[in-house]
mmCIF file of C-alpha atoms in Angstrom:
data_model
loop_
_atom_site.group_PDB
_atom_site.id
_atom_site.type_symbol
_atom_site.label_atom_id
_atom_site.label_comp_id
_atom_site.label_asym_id
_atom_site.label_seq_id
_atom_site.Cartn_x
_atom_site.Cartn_y
_atom_site.Cartn_z
ATOM 1 C CA MET A 1 63.421 19.072 89.588
ATOM 2 C CA GLY A 2 62.008 17.402 92.407
ATOM 3 C CA SER A 3 57.637 16.160 93.009
ATOM 4 C CA ILE A 4 56.091 15.132 95.934
ATOM 5 C CA SER A 5 52.426 13.306 94.604
ATOM 6 C CA HIS A 6 49.728 14.381 97.462
ATOM 7 C CA ARG A 7 46.942 11.738 97.593
ATOM 8 C CA GLN A 8 43.800 13.946 98.100
ATOM 9 C CA PRO A 9 40.685 13.054 99.183
ATOM 10 C CA GLY A 10 38.496 10.475 97.083
ATOM 11 C CA MET A 11 41.668 9.365 95.553
ATOM 12 C CA GLU A 12 41.522 5.671 96.580
ATOM 13 C CA SER A 13 44.275 3.005 95.963
ATOM 14 C CA LEU A 14 44.304 0.811 93.206
ATOM 15 C CA SER A 15 43.436 -2.678 93.411
ATOM 16 C CA SER A 16 44.687 -5.856 92.799
ATOM 17 C CA SER A 17 42.687 -6.930 89.839
ATOM 18 C CA LEU A 18 43.778 -3.604 88.686
ATOM 19 C CA LYS A 19 47.098 -3.842 89.306
ATOM 20 C CA LYS A 20 47.169 -7.575 87.584
ATOM 21 C CA LYS A 21 44.933 -5.667 83.982
ATOM 22 C CA ALA A 22 48.279 -3.110 83.150
ATOM 23 C CA THR A 23 50.531 -6.027 83.877
ATOM 24 C CA GLU A 24 49.258 -8.129 81.806
ATOM 25 C CA GLN A 25 48.282 -5.341 78.880
ATOM 26 C CA HIS A 26 51.550 -3.625 79.827
ATOM 27 C CA TYR A 27 53.187 -7.455 78.587
ATOM 28 C CA ARG A 28 51.059 -7.516 75.756
ATOM 29 C CA ALA A 29 52.037 -4.052 74.361
ATOM 30 C CA GLU A 30 55.752 -5.180 74.419
ATOM 31 C CA VAL A 31 55.031 -8.564 73.046
ATOM 32 C CA MET A 32 53.339 -5.759 69.996
ATOM 33 C CA ILE A 33 56.413 -3.678 69.775
ATOM 34 C CA ALA A 34 58.969 -6.446 69.709
ATOM 35 C CA GLY A 35 57.237 -8.102 66.813
ATOM 36 C CA GLU A 36 57.264 -5.290 65.105
ATOM 37 C CA GLN A 37 60.776 -4.821 65.116
ATOM 38 C CA LEU A 38 61.101 -8.018 63.896
ATOM 39 C CA ARG A 39 59.129 -7.792 60.867
ATOM 40 C CA LEU A 40 60.516 -4.475 60.145
ATOM 41 C CA ARG A 41 63.990 -6.140 60.383
ATOM 42 C CA LEU A 42 62.901 -8.994 58.548
ATOM 43 C CA HIS A 43 61.525 -6.629 55.504
ATOM 44 C CA ASP A 44 64.982 -5.363 55.758
ATOM 45 C CA GLY A 45 66.839 -8.675 55.733
ATOM 46 C CA LYS A 46 64.622 -9.651 52.734
ATOM 47 C CA LEU A 47 64.031 -12.804 54.367
ATOM 48 C CA ILE A 48 59.965 -11.204 54.082
ATOM 49 C CA LYS A 49 59.032 -11.963 50.423
ATOM 50 C CA ASP A 50 56.738 -13.144 47.981
ATOM 51 C CA ARG A 51 57.084 -17.110 47.882
ATOM 52 C CA ARG A 52 56.038 -19.710 45.581
ATOM 53 C CA PHE A 53 54.494 -22.823 46.544
ATOM 54 C CA HIS A 54 52.673 -25.448 44.833
ATOM 55 C CA LEU A 55 51.544 -23.057 41.656
ATOM 56 C CA ARG A 56 50.445 -20.313 44.619
ATOM 57 C CA THR A 57 52.464 -17.259 44.911
ATOM 58 C CA TYR A 58 51.880 -16.211 48.591
ATOM 59 C CA PRO A 59 52.802 -12.475 49.259
ATOM 60 C CA ASN A 60 55.199 -10.932 51.978
ATOM 61 C CA CYS A 61 55.662 -14.747 53.696
ATOM 62 C CA PHE A 62 58.952 -16.508 55.733
ATOM 63 C CA VAL A 63 60.268 -20.190 55.836
ATOM 64 C CA ALA A 64 60.034 -20.687 59.808
ATOM 65 C CA LYS A 65 63.114 -23.017 59.573
ATOM 66 C CA GLU A 66 64.945 -19.695 58.289
ATOM 67 C CA LEU A 67 63.570 -17.688 60.450
ATOM 68 C CA THR A 68 64.958 -19.852 63.311
ATOM 69 C CA ASP A 69 68.304 -20.647 61.393
ATOM 70 C CA TRP A 70 68.103 -16.431 61.325
ATOM 71 C CA LEU A 71 67.090 -15.833 65.051
ATOM 72 C CA ILE A 72 69.879 -18.103 66.490
ATOM 73 C CA ASP A 73 72.820 -16.148 63.826
ATOM 74 C CA HIS A 74 71.664 -12.847 64.421
ATOM 75 C CA LYS A 75 71.794 -14.056 68.562
ATOM 76 C CA GLU A 76 68.146 -13.116 69.290
ATOM 77 C CA ALA A 77 67.800 -17.216 70.131
ATOM 78 C CA PRO A 78 70.466 -19.590 72.195
ATOM 79 C CA ASP A 79 69.196 -22.718 70.304
ATOM 80 C CA ARG A 80 66.043 -23.579 67.859
ATOM 81 C CA GLU A 81 64.510 -24.622 70.820
ATOM 82 C CA THR A 82 64.496 -20.987 72.219
ATOM 83 C CA GLY A 83 63.891 -19.596 68.983
ATOM 84 C CA ILE A 84 60.380 -21.849 68.496
ATOM 85 C CA ARG A 85 59.284 -20.422 71.748
ATOM 86 C CA LEU A 86 59.634 -16.712 70.938
ATOM 87 C CA MET A 87 57.863 -17.129 67.332
ATOM 88 C CA GLN A 88 55.018 -19.458 69.361
ATOM 89 C CA LYS A 89 54.726 -16.407 71.258
ATOM 90 C CA LEU A 90 53.864 -14.148 68.661
ATOM 91 C CA MET A 91 51.407 -16.376 67.333
ATOM 92 C CA ASP A 92 50.077 -16.436 70.082
ATOM 93 C CA HIS A 93 49.355 -13.256 70.442
ATOM 94 C CA TYR A 94 48.094 -13.448 66.457
ATOM 95 C CA ILE A 95 51.346 -10.935 65.511
ATOM 96 C CA ILE A 96 51.826 -14.180 63.120
ATOM 97 C CA HIS A 97 50.513 -16.768 61.645
ATOM 98 C CA HIS A 98 50.832 -19.705 58.996
ATOM 99 C CA VAL A 99 49.401 -18.526 55.313
ATOM 100 C CA CYS A 100 46.521 -20.873 54.943
ATOM 101 C CA ASP A 101 45.948 -20.720 59.035
ATOM 102 C CA GLU A 102 46.743 -24.811 58.900
ATOM 103 C CA HIS A 103 48.933 -24.627 62.036
ATOM 104 C CA SER A 104 47.647 -23.327 65.041
ATOM 105 C CA ASP A 105 51.800 -23.618 66.448
ATOM 106 C CA TYR A 106 54.819 -22.710 65.452
ATOM 107 C CA LYS A 107 56.606 -25.639 63.545
ATOM 108 C CA ASP A 108 60.158 -25.243 63.174
ATOM 109 C CA ALA A 109 60.243 -26.852 59.254
ATOM 110 C CA LYS A 110 59.732 -25.328 55.386
ATOM 111 C CA LEU A 111 56.577 -24.076 56.209
ATOM 112 C CA LEU A 112 55.008 -20.695 55.303
ATOM 113 C CA TYR A 113 53.899 -17.854 58.150
ATOM 114 C CA ARG A 114 53.084 -14.289 57.991
ATOM 115 C CA PHE A 115 52.959 -11.303 60.066
ATOM 116 C CA ARG A 116 49.687 -10.316 60.461
ATOM 117 C CA LYS A 117 50.504 -7.018 59.733
ATOM 118 C CA ASP A 118 51.645 -7.627 55.913
ATOM 119 C CA ASP A 119 48.429 -9.000 55.292
ATOM 120 C CA GLY A 120 45.595 -7.036 57.198
ATOM 121 C CA THR A 121 44.378 -9.836 59.671
ATOM 122 C CA PHE A 122 46.168 -7.918 62.550
ATOM 123 C CA PRO A 123 43.048 -7.474 64.979
ATOM 124 C CA LEU A 124 42.243 -3.778 66.056
ATOM 125 C CA SER A 125 40.412 -4.944 69.257
ATOM 126 C CA LYS A 126 39.615 -2.296 72.033
ATOM 127 C CA ASP A 127 43.124 -2.857 73.744
ATOM 128 C CA VAL A 128 45.085 -2.130 70.493
ATOM 129 C CA LYS A 129 43.003 0.771 69.709
ATOM 130 C CA VAL A 130 43.634 2.251 73.383
ATOM 131 C CA PHE A 131 47.343 1.488 73.029
ATOM 132 C CA MET A 132 47.473 3.375 69.322
ATOM 133 C CA ARG A 133 45.764 6.615 71.148
ATOM 134 C CA GLY A 134 48.291 5.890 73.687
ATOM 135 C CA GLN A 135 51.326 5.861 71.616
ATOM 136 C CA SER A 136 50.080 8.514 69.447
ATOM 137 C CA LEU A 137 49.390 10.929 72.351
ATOM 138 C CA TYR A 138 53.181 9.647 72.714
ATOM 139 C CA GLU A 139 54.672 10.999 69.582
ATOM 140 C CA LYS A 140 53.040 13.975 69.998
ATOM 141 C CA LEU A 141 54.422 15.073 73.997
ATOM 142 C CA VAL A 142 58.034 13.869 72.457
ATOM 143 C CA SER A 143 58.194 15.835 69.721
ATOM 144 C CA VAL A 144 57.864 18.924 71.042
ATOM 145 C CA GLU A 145 60.788 21.251 72.553
ATOM 146 C CA GLU A 146 58.524 22.205 76.115
ATOM 147 C CA SER A 147 57.124 19.099 76.818
ATOM 148 C CA ILE A 148 55.617 18.259 79.474
ATOM 149 C CA LEU A 149 57.416 15.110 79.974
ATOM 150 C CA LYS A 150 60.580 14.999 82.215
ATOM 151 C CA VAL A 151 63.079 13.493 84.616
ATOM 152 C CA ARG A 152 61.654 13.610 87.929
ATOM 153 C CA GLU A 153 62.257 12.056 91.832
ATOM 154 C CA GLU A 154 59.545 11.520 93.956
ATOM 155 C CA ASN A 155 60.911 9.824 97.801
ATOM 156 C CA SER A 156 64.562 9.371 96.081
ATOM 157 C CA VAL A 157 63.999 7.385 93.714
ATOM 158 C CA LYS A 158 64.641 8.919 90.008
ATOM 159 C CA TYR A 159 61.717 8.312 87.244
ATOM 160 C CA GLN A 160 61.853 8.719 82.845
ATOM 161 C CA ARG A 161 59.495 10.254 81.453
ATOM 162 C CA THR A 162 57.321 11.593 83.991
ATOM 163 C CA PHE A 163 54.204 14.099 84.303
ATOM 164 C CA LEU A 164 51.427 15.519 86.857
ATOM 165 C CA GLY A 165 48.038 14.202 86.166
ATOM 166 C CA CYS A 166 46.905 18.169 85.648
ATOM 167 C CA GLU A 167 49.608 19.216 83.738
ATOM 168 C CA MET A 168 48.921 15.911 81.796
ATOM 169 C CA VAL A 169 44.678 16.819 81.842
ATOM 170 C CA ASP A 170 45.966 20.213 80.877
ATOM 171 C CA TRP A 171 47.884 19.737 77.867
ATOM 172 C CA LEU A 172 44.920 17.392 76.333
ATOM 173 C CA VAL A 173 42.501 20.121 76.807
ATOM 174 C CA GLN A 174 45.136 22.735 75.334
ATOM 175 C CA GLU A 175 45.832 20.382 72.348
ATOM 176 C CA GLY A 176 42.281 19.733 71.513
ATOM 177 C CA GLU A 177 42.476 15.965 72.249
ATOM 178 C CA VAL A 178 39.790 16.421 74.482
ATOM 179 C CA GLU A 179 36.956 18.051 74.935
ATOM 180 C CA ASN A 180 36.876 18.599 78.181
ATOM 181 C CA ARG A 181 38.595 18.108 81.921
ATOM 182 C CA GLN A 182 36.532 14.917 82.441
ATOM 183 C CA GLU A 183 37.093 13.450 79.020
ATOM 184 C CA ALA A 184 40.905 13.754 79.398
ATOM 185 C CA VAL A 185 40.818 11.885 82.899
ATOM 186 C CA GLU A 186 38.458 9.048 81.285
ATOM 187 C CA LEU A 187 42.058 9.101 78.515
ATOM 188 C CA GLY A 188 43.981 8.591 80.743
ATOM 189 C CA GLN A 189 42.291 5.780 82.975
ATOM 190 C CA ALA A 190 41.990 4.019 80.250
ATOM 191 C CA LEU A 191 45.934 4.655 79.394
ATOM 192 C CA LEU A 192 46.916 3.341 82.887
ATOM 193 C CA GLU A 193 44.292 0.462 82.924
ATOM 194 C CA HIS A 194 46.378 -1.167 79.579
ATOM 195 C CA GLY A 195 49.514 -0.127 81.137
ATOM 196 C CA ILE A 196 50.585 2.589 78.979
ATOM 197 C CA ILE A 197 51.031 4.835 82.021
ATOM 198 C CA GLN A 198 51.646 3.862 85.706
ATOM 199 C CA HIS A 199 51.751 6.046 88.828
ATOM 200 C CA VAL A 200 55.360 5.781 89.415
ATOM 201 C CA SER A 201 54.625 4.189 92.655
ATOM 202 C CA ASN A 202 52.330 1.998 91.376
ATOM 203 C CA ARG A 203 49.433 2.880 93.971
ATOM 204 C CA HIS A 204 46.685 5.196 92.566
ATOM 205 C CA HIS A 205 44.383 5.530 89.556
ATOM 206 C CA PHE A 206 44.951 8.017 87.090
ATOM 207 C CA PHE A 207 43.380 11.733 88.929
ATOM 208 C CA ASP A 208 43.603 15.761 87.336
ATOM 209 C CA SER A 209 45.176 16.283 90.705
ATOM 210 C CA ASP A 210 49.373 16.702 91.522
ATOM 211 C CA ILE A 211 50.212 12.564 91.749
ATOM 212 C CA LEU A 212 53.584 11.931 89.717
ATOM 213 C CA TYR A 213 52.315 9.604 86.686
ATOM 214 C CA HIS A 214 54.730 8.273 84.127
ATOM 215 C CA PHE A 215 54.519 6.467 80.853
ATOM 216 C CA TRP A 216 55.548 2.813 81.438
ATOM 217 C CA ILE A 217 55.777 1.983 78.230
ATOM 218 C CA ASN A 218 59.527 3.339 76.694
ATOM 219 C CA PHE A 219 58.461 3.489 72.850
ATOM 220 C CA ARG A 220 62.318 4.489 72.176
ATOM 221 C CA ARG A 221 63.587 0.843 73.717
ATOM 222 C CA ARG A 222 65.079 -1.330 71.443
ATOM 223 C CA ARG A 223 63.437 -4.941 72.630
ATOM 224 C CA ARG A 224 65.700 -8.557 72.674
ATOM 225 C CA LEU A 225 63.146 -11.137 71.823
ATOM 226 C CA THR A 226 64.197 -13.187 74.589
ATOM 227 C CA GLU A 227 62.808 -10.963 76.952
ATOM 228 C CA LEU A 228 59.041 -12.131 75.832
ATOM 229 C CA LEU A 229 59.729 -15.275 77.465
ATOM 230 C CA ASN A 230 59.852 -13.228 80.867
ATOM 231 C CA GLU A 231 56.368 -11.778 81.985
ATOM 232 C CA ASN A 232 57.232 -10.588 85.370
ATOM 233 C CA SER A 233 60.843 -8.484 83.782
ATOM 234 C CA SER A 234 58.592 -5.282 82.286
ATOM 235 C CA ARG A 235 58.882 -2.691 85.016
ATOM 236 C CA ALA A 236 62.899 -3.095 84.621
ATOM 237 C CA LEU A 237 62.783 -3.215 80.345
ATOM 238 C CA SER A 238 60.933 -0.029 80.517
ATOM 239 C CA GLU A 239 63.728 1.795 82.521
ATOM 240 C CA SER A 240 66.189 1.236 80.114
ATOM 241 C CA PRO A 241 67.672 4.431 78.454
ATOM 242 C CA ASP A 242 66.274 5.562 75.585
ATOM 243 C CA SER A 243 67.407 4.608 72.207
ATOM 244 C CA PRO A 244 65.418 4.465 68.394
ATOM 245 C CA PHE A 245 62.668 2.438 67.923
ATOM 246 C CA CYS A 246 63.585 0.857 64.991
ATOM 247 C CA LEU A 247 67.036 -0.569 64.126
ATOM 248 C CA ARG A 248 70.089 1.429 62.794
ATOM 249 C CA LYS A 249 71.306 -1.125 60.074
ATOM 250 C CA LEU A 250 73.781 -3.726 61.552
ATOM 251 C CA ASN A 251 75.514 -4.560 58.131
ATOM 252 C CA PRO A 252 74.437 -1.792 55.872
ATOM 253 C CA ASP A 253 74.861 -2.330 52.345
ATOM 254 C CA PRO A 254 73.624 -0.125 49.171
ATOM 255 C CA GLY A 255 71.157 -2.283 47.899
ATOM 256 C CA ASN A 256 69.024 -3.705 51.391
ATOM 257 C CA THR A 257 66.823 -0.589 52.502
ATOM 258 C CA SER A 258 65.622 -0.413 55.913
ATOM 259 C CA PHE A 259 62.544 1.017 57.281
ATOM 260 C CA LEU A 260 64.031 4.240 58.346
ATOM 261 C CA SER A 261 66.364 4.910 55.126
ATOM 262 C CA VAL A 262 68.761 5.027 57.885
ATOM 263 C CA GLN A 263 72.780 5.678 57.572
ATOM 264 C CA THR A 264 75.324 4.667 60.482
ATOM 265 C CA ASN A 265 76.351 8.185 62.044
ATOM 266 C CA LYS A 266 73.200 10.201 60.418
ATOM 267 C CA GLU A 267 69.888 10.961 62.086
ATOM 268 C CA ILE A 268 66.961 8.780 62.193
ATOM 269 C CA LYS A 269 64.487 9.479 60.045
ATOM 270 C CA ILE A 270 60.852 9.457 61.725
ATOM 271 C CA VAL A 271 58.749 7.082 59.372
ATOM 272 C CA SER A 272 55.193 6.686 61.054
ATOM 273 C CA ALA A 273 51.405 6.305 58.412
ATOM 274 C CA VAL A 274 48.539 8.297 59.521
ATOM 275 C CA ARG A 275 45.816 5.701 59.673
ATOM 276 C CA ARG A 276 42.589 6.521 57.851
ATOM 277 C CA SER A 277 40.235 6.010 60.184
ATOM 278 C CA SER A 278 39.158 7.062 64.339
ATOM 279 C CA ILE A 279 39.508 4.722 67.109
ATOM 280 C CA THR A 280 35.696 5.707 67.564
ATOM 281 C CA SER A 281 35.315 4.932 63.972
ATOM 282 C CA LEU A 282 37.416 1.524 64.217
ATOM 283 C CA SER A 283 35.939 0.242 67.728
ATOM 284 C CA GLY A 284 32.174 0.767 67.156
ATOM 285 C CA ASN A 285 32.560 3.089 70.179
ATOM 286 C CA SER A 286 30.895 6.275 70.842
ATOM 287 C CA ASN A 287 33.164 7.502 73.814
ATOM 288 C CA PRO A 288 34.685 11.155 73.278
ATOM 289 C CA TYR A 289 38.731 10.773 74.382
ATOM 290 C CA PHE A 290 38.213 7.756 71.442
ATOM 291 C CA SER A 291 37.771 10.112 68.870
ATOM 292 C CA ALA A 292 40.914 11.309 67.898
ATOM 293 C CA ALA A 293 43.222 9.259 65.254
ATOM 294 C CA PRO A 294 45.441 7.213 65.538
ATOM 295 C CA THR A 295 49.106 7.003 64.411
ATOM 296 C CA LEU A 296 50.849 4.200 62.752
ATOM 297 C CA VAL A 297 50.563 0.773 65.198
ATOM 298 C CA PHE A 298 54.207 1.115 65.782
ATOM 299 C CA PRO A 299 55.459 4.326 64.259
ATOM 300 C CA PRO A 300 59.174 3.897 64.416
ATOM 301 C CA VAL A 301 60.001 6.792 66.538
ATOM 302 C CA ALA A 302 64.046 7.921 67.136
ATOM 303 C CA GLU A 303 65.341 11.089 68.086
ATOM 304 C CA CYS A 304 62.679 14.658 68.302
ATOM 305 C CA ASN A 305 62.374 16.944 65.494
ATOM 306 C CA PRO A 306 64.651 15.258 62.985
ATOM 307 C CA LYS A 307 66.581 17.782 60.537
ATOM 308 C CA SER A 308 64.560 18.636 57.524
ATOM 309 C CA VAL A 309 65.261 15.975 54.634
ATOM 310 C CA LEU A 310 65.523 19.410 51.946
ATOM 311 C CA LYS A 311 69.031 21.033 51.305
ATOM 312 C CA ARG A 312 67.197 24.085 51.670
ATOM 313 C CA PRO A 313 64.002 26.371 52.596
ATOM 314 C CA VAL A 314 62.133 26.440 49.644
ATOM 315 C CA THR A 315 58.380 28.917 49.259
ATOM 316 C CA ASN A 316 55.359 28.728 47.601
ATOM 317 C CA GLU A 317 56.044 31.403 45.018
ATOM 318 C CA GLU A 318 59.550 29.473 44.216
ATOM 319 C CA LEU A 319 57.364 26.785 43.608
ATOM 320 C CA LEU A 320 54.899 27.847 41.008
ATOM 321 C CA SER A 321 56.833 30.587 39.421
ATOM 322 C CA PRO A 322 57.401 30.276 36.207
ATOM 323 C CA GLY A 323 60.333 28.335 34.885
ATOM 324 C CA ALA A 324 60.595 26.810 38.025
ATOM 325 C CA PRO A 325 62.344 23.616 38.167
ATOM 326 C CA TYR A 326 59.486 21.369 39.246
ATOM 327 C CA VAL A 327 57.152 19.173 37.498
ATOM 328 C CA LYS A 328 53.444 18.287 39.004
ATOM 329 C CA LYS A 329 53.256 14.429 39.836
ATOM 330 C CA THR A 330 49.866 13.162 40.856
ATOM 331 C CA LEU A 331 49.514 9.407 43.263
ATOM 332 C CA THR A 332 47.286 7.504 43.806
ATOM 333 C CA ILE A 333 47.284 5.661 47.562
ATOM 334 C CA VAL A 334 45.550 2.925 48.826
ATOM 335 C CA GLY A 335 45.855 2.670 52.296
ATOM 336 C CA ASP A 336 46.877 -0.616 54.033
ATOM 337 C CA ALA A 337 45.910 -2.525 57.484
ATOM 338 C CA VAL A 338 48.261 0.267 58.363
ATOM 339 C CA GLY A 339 48.113 3.264 56.953
ATOM 340 C CA TRP A 340 49.679 4.495 53.878
ATOM 341 C CA GLY A 341 53.602 4.662 54.585
ATOM 342 C CA PHE A 342 54.820 8.573 54.451
ATOM 343 C CA VAL A 343 55.495 10.943 57.014
ATOM 344 C CA VAL A 344 54.659 15.372 56.112
ATOM 345 C CA ARG A 345 56.423 17.639 57.563
ATOM 346 C CA GLY A 346 57.327 21.595 57.103
ATOM 347 C CA GLY A 347 54.407 24.202 56.228
ATOM 348 C CA ARG A 348 54.025 26.633 53.411
ATOM 349 C CA PRO A 349 54.337 24.581 51.150
ATOM 350 C CA CYS A 350 55.167 20.932 53.354
ATOM 351 C CA HIS A 351 57.226 17.763 52.022
ATOM 352 C CA ILE A 352 57.505 14.963 52.223
ATOM 353 C CA GLN A 353 60.161 14.035 54.721
ATOM 354 C CA ALA A 354 60.226 10.159 55.200
ATOM 355 C CA VAL A 355 58.630 7.437 53.252
ATOM 356 C CA ASP A 356 58.085 3.438 54.388
ATOM 357 C CA PRO A 357 60.059 1.607 51.304
ATOM 358 C CA GLY A 358 57.647 -1.084 51.647
ATOM 359 C CA GLY A 359 54.839 0.831 52.376
ATOM 360 C CA PRO A 360 51.824 1.871 49.832
ATOM 361 C CA ALA A 361 53.149 5.616 49.080
ATOM 362 C CA ALA A 362 56.143 3.713 48.069
ATOM 363 C CA ALA A 363 54.664 1.713 45.675
ATOM 364 C CA ALA A 364 52.362 4.552 44.216
ATOM 365 C CA GLY A 365 55.813 6.671 43.937
ATOM 366 C CA MET A 366 56.266 8.880 46.977
ATOM 367 C CA LYS A 367 59.767 9.784 47.466
ATOM 368 C CA VAL A 368 61.321 12.203 50.073
ATOM 369 C CA CYS A 369 61.510 15.943 49.299
ATOM 370 C CA GLN A 370 58.544 15.901 46.982
ATOM 371 C CA PHE A 371 56.305 18.688 48.078
ATOM 372 C CA VAL A 372 52.696 18.611 48.662
ATOM 373 C CA PHE A 373 50.583 20.014 46.043
ATOM 374 C CA SER A 374 46.485 19.215 46.722
ATOM 375 C CA VAL A 375 44.967 16.515 48.696
ATOM 376 C CA ASN A 376 41.956 14.700 47.824
ATOM 377 C CA GLY A 377 41.329 17.754 45.113
ATOM 378 C CA ALA A 378 41.902 20.476 48.019
ATOM 379 C CA CYS A 379 45.403 22.861 47.616
ATOM 380 C CA VAL A 380 47.185 22.650 50.613
ATOM 381 C CA LEU A 381 50.111 24.908 49.975
ATOM 382 C CA HIS A 382 49.263 27.396 52.206
ATOM 383 C CA LEU A 383 48.902 24.402 55.319
ATOM 384 C CA ASP A 384 51.557 23.329 57.744
ATOM 385 C CA TYR A 385 51.806 19.390 58.534
ATOM 386 C CA GLN A 386 49.415 19.090 61.503
ATOM 387 C CA THR A 387 46.476 20.389 59.405
ATOM 388 C CA ILE A 388 47.492 18.367 56.228
ATOM 389 C CA SER A 389 47.911 15.531 58.591
ATOM 390 C CA SER A 390 44.379 15.827 59.778
ATOM 391 C CA LEU A 391 43.131 15.881 56.368
ATOM 392 C CA ILE A 392 44.635 13.000 55.107
ATOM 393 C CA MET A 393 43.464 10.753 58.535
ATOM 394 C CA THR A 394 39.521 11.543 58.072
ATOM 395 C CA GLY A 395 39.776 11.298 54.275
ATOM 396 C CA PRO A 396 38.973 8.039 51.968
ATOM 397 C CA ARG A 397 41.239 4.850 52.020
ATOM 398 C CA THR A 398 42.179 5.582 48.763
ATOM 399 C CA LEU A 399 44.263 8.905 48.738
ATOM 400 C CA VAL A 400 44.408 11.158 45.600
ATOM 401 C CA MET A 401 47.464 13.663 45.903
ATOM 402 C CA GLU A 402 49.212 15.800 43.935
ATOM 403 C CA VAL A 403 53.021 16.473 44.670
ATOM 404 C CA MET A 404 55.849 18.349 42.991
ATOM 405 C CA GLU A 405 59.481 17.528 42.522
ATOM 406 C CA ALA A 406 62.845 18.837 41.368
ATOM 407 C CA SER A 407 62.973 17.595 38.021
ATOM 408 C CA ASP A 408 65.978 15.803 36.381
ATOM 409 C CA GLU A 409 68.263 19.083 35.121
#
């Protein structure tokens, strides 16, 4: 369906300085996403692990020289010099650092480095929080059947992931993401200024009108690290076809678990993590359009509405009936810098849809197909997953959950 943007009085064109800022922020977001995809691949390939040096153990780190070898072996860098430049780019954007912060540059040597997301030092600046909010909204939009995001044409050019400004404002208000239309416009303008959304012709700011916008960032696309060396290629790259945000196993083997628990030719399960703080509390910003809590900074997004992991539906009556083959377990999960590392889906009762193998939930004993009985002492059998997720997001860092799982027969 085609749509034509109409410029209305008072809707001034974007200034060159604002366009430059949005482009810079967009590039930073691309670096963060590429860095996170690399981190997950390295965990999956066991390059990131606890290492001992001089009688001290350094958790979740990698050896620079080994990583350079890996980049070349996996065709992410054509040579060592390029590999060093790529990792330096991640250092410059505070994604990785030397484990003792003794080196400000990336050295292709037997030195230990670590992803900041693995030790809780990833800087949650205001810019990052806007990115988190934008990504959270995107995930919500693509997960509904009648999404406002559509392929549209304007001036004979086809654009992906588009929406009208007034449609976005309507949706934000209806979904309770903002209190009123003014807050929705402020949020839209923040997203545009941070390179997350964009007027399709890059001429206008965000307004409550029938102007056509699109999500500039394609969160589903797999990044190649060499893209980071070209800061001017972001527009073309963002229009690449959708692909899973995180990676299918290149060489699946039973003992090598990936973040997504993916098997060849099977649907990809979304693995996300609800965060323990809202953007408001993290940033100290009282602006109301930052009030909604985001999801994991980089939720591994794949196909919309993935198939339930349950073999068959289970009712509360069946779960609680005397002699039912289910046992109750209490899990205490201490959230880390990015959340707890699991996905709740379904309703009445809800179940665990996916678990990050390297996250706090997995360490506490959480497994897929468990049913959620209570959250921090409150019974939640009668709630849907959105409500349960909200309870978790607004609760304390230490999460106490009672789950029920099928007993071994």
